[in-house]
Amino acid sequence: MTRRQRTTATGFVHAGSDPARRQGYVNPPVHRASTVLYEDVAEMDASQADPLKRAMPVYGRFGTPTTRAFEDALAELEGGYASVTTCSGLAAVTTAVLAYARAGDHILVSDSVYVPTRKFCDSLAGLGVETEYYDPGAGEAIGDLIRPRTRLVYLESPGSTTFDVQDVPAITAVCRPRGVVTLIDNTWATPAFCRPLDLGADVVVHSATKYLTGHADSILGAVVCTEDSFTPVRQAAIRLGQCAGADDVYLGLRGLRTLGVRMREHQRQATELARWAAKQPGVARVLHPALPEHPGHDLWLRDFSGAAGPFGLELEPRFGPEAVDTVLGRLRLFGLGHSYGGYESLVVPTDPAAHRLPGTWAGRGPLLRVHAGFEDIDDLKEDLAAGLAALSPHAGTSH
């Protein structure tokens, strides 16, 4: 292999791996540790002199060699300076936001964000932080919303449940000269399909619970930083007591090795299922950025190299909640459950109007979020067709 920059596909296999330092073993061992012993007081004092507690082992809460391997790998894959692990995806969000938001600050948050993120940002009012939600289609018009006390802009692209694609480069280009920090959730795309730091973002958050671990058996979060953003994020994680479990970190590191392959298969499954679903009776539209009819398709083509497994399935407005319950009750392969990113297919009903600002969600019919897993695609179509067939008796029913 020539000395060119290695591709992301190769990075998934080798990032954060150093067998020569582990007697030749490919995978690092799981370090379950709390106490670290020192040779003498001078060595102990030296460890405390590092405010970010990364130069040498200090205490298990600040990370172990397993933690460092995962953090180094993810930072490389995202094109970042360094990353920080947290105990969950929401913890990654809260840590990143609290690294910057202070009493008296104003923050801008996309109206299409993950609902727990929204609830957290709402709660910041108790700390004197004002949260304002903006239309995810704002683009460079975000500048009209920035105030002298605006501290950060929080993006999620595509948006949770409605899959709105934001013009990330336009937003970051407006924010950076004004000293406004941009944070973005990259859980949906992962570094396999998008690297937001290359689009100008300052901080990237992940619910590593989903695609990074990939098997629905771990809870983990991560924050990837530029050199400028690393210190405040790392300090916030230390002050908040953020600590990811050794086994979860190991599963995240192991998940990275197959992430590229898994994401390509999720893309293949989801795009075929979405195209098929768009033609089914009772379906008003499918919300999937990879489909040409999606309003954010051009932005997706520009900024992403692929599409993940989740997409939205909006039923015709004439169907109400009882129809949705009947559809879900007929499904056998699609599990009814939250999260996504594992090998299994999932579906969950969602109501964006219950959280979004008035007028920013144009949907009128019931909405389902579908995640395409690794089951046979024909089996998935058959299962979803059986569910949709249950809509017929509910024709004419309205909300």
Short mmCIF file of C-alpha atoms in Angstrom, two decimals:
data_model
loop_
_atom_site.label_atom_id
_atom_site.label_comp_id
_atom_site.label_asym_id
_atom_site.label_seq_id
_atom_site.Cartn_x
_atom_site.Cartn_y
_atom_site.Cartn_z
CA MET A 1 0.00 0.00 0.00
CA THR A 2 1.38 3.42 -0.97
CA ARG A 3 1.83 6.23 1.55
CA ARG A 4 -1.37 7.97 0.55
CA GLN A 5 -3.98 8.74 3.19
CA ARG A 6 -5.79 5.52 3.92
CA THR A 7 -9.45 5.24 3.08
CA THR A 8 -12.21 5.23 5.66
CA ALA A 9 -12.90 1.57 4.91
CA THR A 10 -9.33 0.71 5.88
CA GLY A 11 -9.55 3.00 8.89
CA PHE A 12 -12.49 1.06 10.28
CA VAL A 13 -10.28 -2.02 10.39
CA HIS A 14 -7.08 -0.49 11.73
CA ALA A 15 -7.82 2.80 13.53
CA GLY A 16 -6.83 2.70 17.19
CA SER A 17 -5.15 -0.68 16.74
CA ASP A 18 -1.53 -1.29 17.74
CA PRO A 19 -0.86 -5.04 18.04
CA ALA A 20 2.87 -4.45 18.45
CA ARG A 21 2.19 -2.95 21.88
CA ARG A 22 0.01 -5.91 22.88
CA GLN A 23 2.30 -8.85 22.16
CA GLY A 24 0.79 -9.15 18.68
CA TYR A 25 -2.83 -9.59 19.71
CA VAL A 26 -5.21 -7.95 17.25
CA ASN A 27 -7.79 -6.68 19.73
CA PRO A 28 -6.91 -4.79 22.90
CA PRO A 29 -7.96 -6.48 26.14
CA VAL A 30 -10.81 -5.17 28.24
CA HIS A 31 -9.31 -3.13 31.06
CA ARG A 32 -11.67 -3.13 34.01
CA ALA A 33 -10.02 -0.79 36.46
CA SER A 34 -10.58 1.80 39.12
CA THR A 35 -7.47 2.27 41.28
CA VAL A 36 -4.08 2.99 39.69
CA LEU A 37 -0.97 2.42 41.80
CA TYR A 38 2.10 4.65 41.55
CA GLU A 39 5.75 3.91 42.17
CA ASP A 40 6.15 6.96 44.39
CA VAL A 41 4.65 10.31 45.33
CA ALA A 42 6.48 12.09 42.54
CA GLU A 43 4.77 9.89 39.95
CA MET A 44 1.40 10.45 41.62
CA ASP A 45 1.95 14.21 41.61
CA ALA A 46 2.92 14.08 37.94
CA SER A 47 -0.33 12.36 37.07
CA GLN A 48 -2.34 15.05 38.85
CA ALA A 49 -0.50 17.79 36.94
CA ASP A 50 -2.35 16.87 33.75
CA PRO A 51 -5.70 18.74 33.89
CA LEU A 52 -7.20 16.59 31.12
CA LYS A 53 -5.88 13.39 32.72
CA ARG A 54 -4.79 11.73 29.52
CA ALA A 55 -1.00 11.72 29.57
CA MET A 56 -0.76 8.78 32.00
CA PRO A 57 -3.10 6.49 33.97
CA VAL A 58 -4.72 8.30 36.88
CA TYR A 59 -7.95 6.57 37.88
CA GLY A 60 -10.38 4.32 36.05
CA ARG A 61 -13.03 7.02 35.73
CA PHE A 62 -10.73 9.00 33.46
CA GLY A 63 -10.27 6.13 31.04
CA THR A 64 -8.22 2.99 30.51
CA PRO A 65 -6.17 1.73 27.56
CA THR A 66 -9.40 0.27 26.14
CA THR A 67 -11.04 3.70 26.36
CA ARG A 68 -8.08 5.37 24.69
CA ALA A 69 -8.10 2.88 21.82
CA PHE A 70 -11.78 3.56 21.10
CA GLU A 71 -11.38 7.33 21.44
CA ASP A 72 -8.33 7.40 19.17
CA ALA A 73 -10.04 5.26 16.55
CA LEU A 74 -13.22 7.33 16.45
CA ALA A 75 -11.29 10.61 16.33
CA GLU A 76 -9.30 9.36 13.36
CA LEU A 77 -12.39 8.15 11.54
CA GLU A 78 -14.20 11.46 12.07
CA GLY A 79 -11.13 13.49 11.12
CA GLY A 80 -11.04 15.01 14.61
CA TYR A 81 -8.32 15.92 17.06
CA ALA A 82 -9.55 13.73 19.92
CA SER A 83 -12.73 12.24 21.32
CA VAL A 84 -14.36 11.70 24.69
CA THR A 85 -16.45 8.70 25.71
CA THR A 86 -19.62 9.00 27.78
CA CYS A 87 -22.00 6.55 29.39
CA SER A 88 -24.75 7.05 26.76
CA GLY A 89 -25.68 8.99 23.66
CA LEU A 90 -27.73 11.48 25.65
CA ALA A 91 -24.76 11.93 27.98
CA ALA A 92 -22.67 12.83 24.94
CA VAL A 93 -25.24 15.50 24.06
CA THR A 94 -25.48 16.92 27.58
CA THR A 95 -21.71 16.92 28.10
CA ALA A 96 -21.07 18.71 24.81
CA VAL A 97 -23.72 21.35 25.44
CA LEU A 98 -22.69 21.94 29.06
CA ALA A 99 -19.10 22.38 27.93
CA TYR A 100 -20.19 25.72 26.50
CA ALA A 101 -23.59 26.90 27.77
CA ARG A 102 -23.53 29.24 30.76
CA ALA A 103 -26.11 31.29 32.63
CA GLY A 104 -27.23 34.19 30.47
CA ASP A 105 -26.38 32.43 27.20
CA HIS A 106 -28.70 31.93 24.26
CA ILE A 107 -28.44 28.69 22.27
CA LEU A 108 -30.01 27.75 18.94
CA VAL A 109 -31.21 24.17 18.48
CA SER A 110 -32.65 22.54 15.39
CA ASP A 111 -36.38 22.01 15.70
CA SER A 112 -35.95 18.45 14.38
CA VAL A 113 -33.61 17.14 17.09
CA TYR A 114 -33.90 13.91 19.06
CA VAL A 115 -36.66 14.43 21.64
CA PRO A 116 -34.49 13.70 24.73
CA THR A 117 -32.04 16.34 23.44
CA ARG A 118 -34.92 18.78 23.21
CA LYS A 119 -36.10 17.99 26.74
CA PHE A 120 -32.60 18.53 28.08
CA CYS A 121 -32.25 21.86 26.29
CA ASP A 122 -35.64 22.95 27.65
CA SER A 123 -34.42 22.14 31.16
CA LEU A 124 -31.50 24.53 30.77
CA ALA A 125 -33.90 27.39 31.46
CA GLY A 126 -33.47 26.48 35.11
CA LEU A 127 -29.77 27.25 34.76
CA GLY A 128 -30.39 30.58 33.08
CA VAL A 129 -29.79 29.38 29.51
CA GLU A 130 -32.34 30.36 26.87
CA THR A 131 -33.01 27.77 24.14
CA GLU A 132 -34.50 28.86 20.84
CA TYR A 133 -35.52 26.30 18.23
CA TYR A 134 -34.94 27.09 14.58
CA ASP A 135 -36.35 25.70 11.36
CA PRO A 136 -33.92 23.01 10.14
CA GLY A 137 -34.20 24.52 6.65
CA ALA A 138 -32.69 27.82 7.82
CA GLY A 139 -29.27 27.44 6.21
CA GLU A 140 -27.36 30.71 6.12
CA ALA A 141 -30.47 32.49 7.44
CA ILE A 142 -29.39 31.18 10.84
CA GLY A 143 -27.44 34.42 11.00
CA ASP A 144 -30.68 36.33 11.51
CA LEU A 145 -31.24 34.43 14.76
CA ILE A 146 -27.79 34.90 16.26
CA ARG A 147 -27.68 37.37 19.14
CA PRO A 148 -24.74 38.86 21.05
CA ARG A 149 -25.29 36.19 23.75
CA THR A 150 -25.67 33.26 21.35
CA ARG A 151 -23.16 30.65 22.49
CA LEU A 152 -23.81 27.65 20.28
CA VAL A 153 -25.90 26.15 17.50
CA TYR A 154 -26.93 22.52 17.83
CA LEU A 155 -27.62 20.63 14.59
CA GLU A 156 -28.89 17.17 13.76
CA SER A 157 -28.83 16.15 10.11
CA PRO A 158 -30.88 14.28 9.08
CA GLY A 159 -33.30 15.23 11.82
CA SER A 160 -34.71 12.68 14.20
CA THR A 161 -37.92 11.01 12.89
CA THR A 162 -38.55 13.57 10.10
CA PHE A 163 -35.13 13.31 8.40
CA ASP A 164 -34.74 16.99 7.52
CA VAL A 165 -31.31 17.53 5.92
CA GLN A 166 -29.61 20.75 6.99
CA ASP A 167 -27.18 22.89 5.04
CA VAL A 168 -24.37 22.29 7.51
CA PRO A 169 -21.59 24.16 5.61
CA ALA A 170 -23.82 27.24 5.28
CA ILE A 171 -24.61 27.25 8.99
CA THR A 172 -21.05 26.67 10.16
CA ALA A 173 -19.77 29.35 7.75
CA VAL A 174 -22.07 31.86 9.42
CA CYS A 175 -21.28 30.76 12.98
CA ARG A 176 -17.50 30.44 12.94
CA PRO A 177 -16.60 34.09 12.24
CA ARG A 178 -18.99 35.15 15.01
CA GLY A 179 -17.44 32.83 17.57
CA VAL A 180 -20.57 30.68 17.81
CA VAL A 181 -19.74 27.01 18.42
CA THR A 182 -21.50 24.41 16.25
CA LEU A 183 -22.39 20.98 17.62
CA ILE A 184 -23.91 18.26 15.46
CA ASP A 185 -25.36 14.80 16.06
CA ASN A 186 -23.87 12.37 13.52
CA THR A 187 -25.48 9.19 14.87
CA TRP A 188 -27.53 8.52 11.72
CA ALA A 189 -24.73 8.76 9.16
CA THR A 190 -21.67 7.78 11.25
CA PRO A 191 -18.23 8.58 9.81
CA ALA A 192 -18.94 5.92 7.21
CA PHE A 193 -21.24 8.33 5.37
CA CYS A 194 -20.50 11.82 6.70
CA ARG A 195 -17.73 13.70 8.51
CA PRO A 196 -19.28 16.92 9.87
CA LEU A 197 -15.95 18.32 11.02
CA ASP A 198 -15.01 18.50 7.34
CA LEU A 199 -18.18 20.56 6.84
CA GLY A 200 -17.07 23.10 9.44
CA ALA A 201 -18.61 21.77 12.65
CA ASP A 202 -16.70 22.15 15.92
CA VAL A 203 -18.09 19.18 17.88
CA VAL A 204 -19.67 15.90 16.78
CA VAL A 205 -21.78 13.77 19.12
CA HIS A 206 -22.72 10.11 18.74
CA SER A 207 -25.11 7.74 20.36
CA ALA A 208 -22.59 4.92 19.99
CA THR A 209 -25.36 2.69 21.34
CA LYS A 210 -26.63 2.57 17.79
CA TYR A 211 -24.44 1.96 14.75
CA LEU A 212 -21.02 2.20 16.36
CA THR A 213 -21.64 -0.80 18.59
CA GLY A 214 -24.21 -2.15 16.16
CA HIS A 215 -25.72 -5.10 18.01
CA ALA A 216 -28.35 -3.65 20.37
CA ASP A 217 -26.43 -4.85 23.41
CA SER A 218 -24.54 -1.83 24.69
CA ILE A 219 -25.13 1.73 25.92
CA LEU A 220 -22.37 4.16 24.94
CA GLY A 221 -21.82 7.75 23.82
CA ALA A 222 -18.97 9.69 22.29
CA VAL A 223 -18.01 13.28 21.51
CA VAL A 224 -15.47 14.01 18.75
CA CYS A 225 -13.68 17.35 18.92
CA THR A 226 -11.44 19.70 17.01
CA GLU A 227 -8.28 20.78 18.79
CA ASP A 228 -9.97 23.97 19.99
CA SER A 229 -13.08 22.23 21.29
CA PHE A 230 -11.38 19.28 22.96
CA THR A 231 -10.30 20.97 26.19
CA PRO A 232 -13.72 22.37 27.19
CA VAL A 233 -15.47 19.11 26.28
CA ARG A 234 -12.95 16.94 28.12
CA GLN A 235 -13.09 19.19 31.18
CA ALA A 236 -16.88 19.07 31.16
CA ALA A 237 -16.79 15.26 31.01
CA ILE A 238 -14.44 15.14 34.01
CA ARG A 239 -16.54 17.56 36.06
CA LEU A 240 -19.75 15.70 35.25
CA GLY A 241 -18.19 12.38 36.21
CA GLN A 242 -18.70 10.91 32.78
CA CYS A 243 -17.40 7.37 32.57
CA ALA A 244 -18.17 4.66 30.04
CA GLY A 245 -18.00 1.05 31.20
CA ALA A 246 -15.06 -1.03 30.04
CA ASP A 247 -17.19 -3.68 28.36
CA ASP A 248 -19.29 -1.10 26.51
CA VAL A 249 -16.19 0.68 25.25
CA TYR A 250 -14.77 -2.63 24.08
CA LEU A 251 -17.99 -3.41 22.21
CA GLY A 252 -17.82 0.02 20.61
CA LEU A 253 -14.25 -0.58 19.46
CA ARG A 254 -15.16 -4.00 18.12
CA GLY A 255 -18.19 -2.52 16.37
CA LEU A 256 -16.01 -0.02 14.52
CA ARG A 257 -14.22 -2.89 12.75
CA THR A 258 -17.34 -3.88 10.81
CA LEU A 259 -19.02 -0.48 10.68
CA GLY A 260 -18.23 0.16 7.02
CA VAL A 261 -19.61 -3.19 5.90
CA ARG A 262 -22.68 -2.95 8.10
CA MET A 263 -23.52 0.59 6.98
CA ARG A 264 -23.37 -0.38 3.32
CA GLU A 265 -25.78 -3.24 3.98
CA HIS A 266 -28.13 -1.01 6.01
CA GLN A 267 -28.10 1.42 3.10
CA ARG A 268 -28.88 -1.29 0.56
CA GLN A 269 -31.72 -2.67 2.66
CA ALA A 270 -33.24 0.67 3.61
CA THR A 271 -33.19 2.30 0.19
CA GLU A 272 -34.80 -0.72 -1.46
CA LEU A 273 -37.41 -0.99 1.27
CA ALA A 274 -38.12 2.75 1.14
CA ARG A 275 -38.62 2.74 -2.64
CA TRP A 276 -40.93 -0.24 -2.34
CA ALA A 277 -42.90 1.27 0.57
CA ALA A 278 -43.49 4.53 -1.34
CA LYS A 279 -45.62 2.59 -3.85
CA GLN A 280 -47.80 0.78 -1.31
CA PRO A 281 -51.49 1.60 -0.78
CA GLY A 282 -52.14 3.74 2.26
CA VAL A 283 -48.65 5.31 2.25
CA ALA A 284 -48.70 9.07 1.69
CA ARG A 285 -44.93 9.49 1.41
CA VAL A 286 -41.59 8.13 2.51
CA LEU A 287 -39.04 10.37 4.24
CA HIS A 288 -35.64 9.11 3.12
CA PRO A 289 -32.87 11.53 2.05
CA ALA A 290 -31.56 9.11 -0.59
CA LEU A 291 -34.82 9.26 -2.54
CA PRO A 292 -34.87 11.97 -5.25
CA GLU A 293 -38.27 13.25 -4.11
CA HIS A 294 -36.98 14.03 -0.61
CA PRO A 295 -36.74 17.84 -0.16
CA GLY A 296 -33.20 17.54 1.23
CA HIS A 297 -31.96 15.13 -1.44
CA ASP A 298 -29.58 17.60 -3.11
CA LEU A 299 -27.93 18.49 0.20
CA TRP A 300 -27.66 14.81 1.03
CA LEU A 301 -25.96 14.14 -2.32
CA ARG A 302 -23.48 16.94 -1.64
CA ASP A 303 -22.57 16.20 1.99
CA PHE A 304 -23.13 12.46 2.47
CA SER A 305 -21.61 9.41 0.81
CA GLY A 306 -24.42 7.06 1.83
CA ALA A 307 -27.66 6.62 3.74
CA ALA A 308 -28.39 4.73 6.94
CA GLY A 309 -31.17 2.33 7.91
CA PRO A 310 -33.85 4.56 9.50
CA PHE A 311 -36.44 6.42 7.43
CA GLY A 312 -39.93 7.82 7.92
CA LEU A 313 -43.14 6.26 6.65
CA GLU A 314 -46.10 8.66 6.61
CA LEU A 315 -49.53 7.11 6.21
CA GLU A 316 -52.41 8.86 4.50
CA PRO A 317 -54.19 11.43 6.71
CA ARG A 318 -57.45 9.44 6.62
CA PHE A 319 -55.93 6.86 8.95
CA GLY A 320 -55.94 7.43 12.68
CA PRO A 321 -54.24 5.97 15.77
CA GLU A 322 -56.33 2.79 15.72
CA ALA A 323 -55.12 2.04 12.21
CA VAL A 324 -51.50 2.48 13.32
CA ASP A 325 -52.04 0.11 16.23
CA THR A 326 -53.51 -2.47 13.88
CA VAL A 327 -50.59 -2.18 11.44
CA LEU A 328 -48.04 -2.59 14.22
CA GLY A 329 -49.94 -5.54 15.65
CA ARG A 330 -49.65 -7.41 12.35
CA LEU A 331 -45.86 -7.13 12.08
CA ARG A 332 -43.74 -10.14 12.98
CA LEU A 333 -40.21 -9.22 11.84
CA PHE A 334 -40.23 -5.51 12.63
CA GLY A 335 -39.86 -5.19 16.37
CA LEU A 336 -41.75 -2.42 18.15
CA GLY A 337 -39.02 -0.66 20.05
CA HIS A 338 -36.90 2.45 20.42
CA SER A 339 -33.35 3.00 19.20
CA TYR A 340 -31.90 1.69 15.94
CA GLY A 341 -28.55 0.70 14.50
CA GLY A 342 -28.62 -2.97 15.41
CA TYR A 343 -28.92 -5.92 13.08
CA GLU A 344 -32.67 -6.19 13.69
CA SER A 345 -35.45 -4.28 11.93
CA LEU A 346 -37.54 -1.95 14.08
CA VAL A 347 -40.55 0.31 13.78
CA VAL A 348 -41.89 2.92 16.19
CA PRO A 349 -44.79 5.39 15.86
CA THR A 350 -43.90 9.03 16.30
CA ASP A 351 -45.75 12.33 16.41
CA PRO A 352 -43.48 15.25 15.43
CA ALA A 353 -46.31 17.75 15.86
CA ALA A 354 -46.23 17.07 19.60
CA HIS A 355 -42.74 18.56 19.83
CA ARG A 356 -42.04 20.67 16.75
CA LEU A 357 -42.71 24.38 16.45
CA PRO A 358 -46.01 25.23 14.75
CA GLY A 359 -45.66 25.21 10.99
CA THR A 360 -42.27 23.50 10.74
CA TRP A 361 -43.65 19.98 10.31
CA ALA A 362 -45.71 19.64 7.14
CA GLY A 363 -46.91 16.09 7.71
CA ARG A 364 -50.60 15.38 8.12
CA GLY A 365 -50.81 11.61 8.44
CA PRO A 366 -49.55 9.21 11.12
CA LEU A 367 -45.78 8.77 10.99
CA LEU A 368 -43.75 5.61 11.60
CA ARG A 369 -39.98 5.47 11.92
CA VAL A 370 -38.66 2.34 10.26
CA HIS A 371 -35.19 0.87 10.69
CA ALA A 372 -34.11 -1.68 8.10
CA GLY A 373 -32.00 -4.45 9.58
CA PHE A 374 -30.33 -7.45 8.02
CA GLU A 375 -33.27 -9.81 7.50
CA ASP A 376 -33.96 -10.95 3.94
CA ILE A 377 -35.35 -7.96 2.06
CA ASP A 378 -38.24 -9.95 0.58
CA ASP A 379 -39.20 -11.12 4.06
CA LEU A 380 -39.20 -7.53 5.27
CA LYS A 381 -41.40 -6.43 2.37
CA GLU A 382 -43.81 -9.28 3.03
CA ASP A 383 -44.00 -8.42 6.72
CA LEU A 384 -44.58 -4.71 6.11
CA ALA A 385 -47.11 -5.49 3.36
CA ALA A 386 -49.06 -7.63 5.82
CA GLY A 387 -49.13 -4.74 8.25
CA LEU A 388 -50.18 -2.18 5.66
CA ALA A 389 -52.92 -4.50 4.41
CA ALA A 390 -54.58 -4.04 7.78
CA LEU A 391 -55.30 -0.41 6.87
CA SER A 392 -58.19 -1.32 4.54
CA PRO A 393 -60.83 -1.77 7.25
CA HIS A 394 -59.85 1.66 8.63
CA ALA A 395 -60.37 3.57 5.37
CA GLY A 396 -62.24 6.75 6.03
CA THR A 397 -61.11 6.93 9.66
CA SER A 398 -59.62 10.29 10.59
CA HIS A 399 -57.73 11.78 13.48
#
